[in-house]
C-alpha positions as CSV (number, residue, x, y, z in Angstrom):
1,L,-0.1,-0.1,0.1
2,Y,2.5,2.4,0.5
3,I,6.2,3.1,-0.6
4,W,9.0,4.6,1.6
5,A,11.3,6.9,-0.4
6,P,14.2,8.8,0.0
7,A,14.0,12.5,0.0
8,P,17.2,14.1,-2.8
9,P,20.5,14.2,-1.6
10,G,20.4,17.7,0.3
11,M,16.9,17.9,1.2
12,D,14.8,16.6,3.9
13,G,11.7,15.1,3.9
14,E,9.3,17.8,4.9
15,S,10.8,20.2,2.7
16,F,10.6,17.7,-0.2
17,A,6.6,16.8,0.3
18,R,6.0,20.7,0.6
19,L,8.0,21.5,-2.5
20,A,5.8,18.4,-4.3
21,L,3.0,19.7,-3.5
22,E,3.1,23.7,-4.3
23,E,4.9,22.8,-7.3
24,A,4.1,19.7,-8.9
25,L,0.6,19.4,-7.1
26,V,1.5,16.5,-5.4
27,S,1.2,14.9,-2.4
28,L,3.8,13.1,-0.4
29,T,3.7,12.3,3.6
30,P,6.5,13.7,5.5
31,G,8.5,10.6,6.8
32,M,9.0,12.5,9.9
33,V,5.1,12.4,11.1
34,F,6.0,8.4,11.8
35,G,8.8,9.0,14.2
36,Q,12.6,9.5,14.3
37,A,13.2,6.4,11.5
38,G,11.0,8.3,9.1
39,R,13.5,11.8,8.8
40,G,15.0,12.4,5.3
41,H,12.2,10.3,3.4
42,V,8.2,10.5,2.2
43,R,5.7,7.8,2.3
44,I,3.7,7.2,-1.3
45,S,0.7,5.7,-1.0
46,F,-0.6,3.6,-3.9
47,T,-4.1,3.2,-2.5
48,A,-5.2,5.7,-5.5
49,P,-6.9,4.0,-9.1
50,L,-4.2,3.4,-11.6
51,E,-4.7,6.3,-13.8
52,R,-4.2,8.7,-11.0
53,I,-0.4,6.7,-9.1
54,E,0.7,7.1,-12.9
55,L,-0.3,11.3,-13.5
56,A,1.6,12.0,-10.0
57,M,4.0,9.8,-10.4
58,Q,4.5,11.7,-13.9
59,R,4.0,15.3,-12.5
60,L,6.8,13.9,-9.9
61,A,9.6,13.1,-12.6
62,D,8.8,16.2,-14.9
63,W,9.2,18.7,-12.0
64,M,12.0,16.6,-10.5
65,A,13.7,16.7,-14.1
66,K,13.8,20.5,-13.6
């Protein structure tokens, strides 16, 4: 249901999740909300319909390629 992914180098999970929402329009959960071990990570949920997941992943890829 979920994947834990590291934030890009030099960025913490909170900043990455905030920027992903603001700039790519994709909502990620900062790992810190699940405790100290989640620091530097985000949690991605795969419970939405496949088309929506594909759109979100494409938005993230396009945004991160900039």
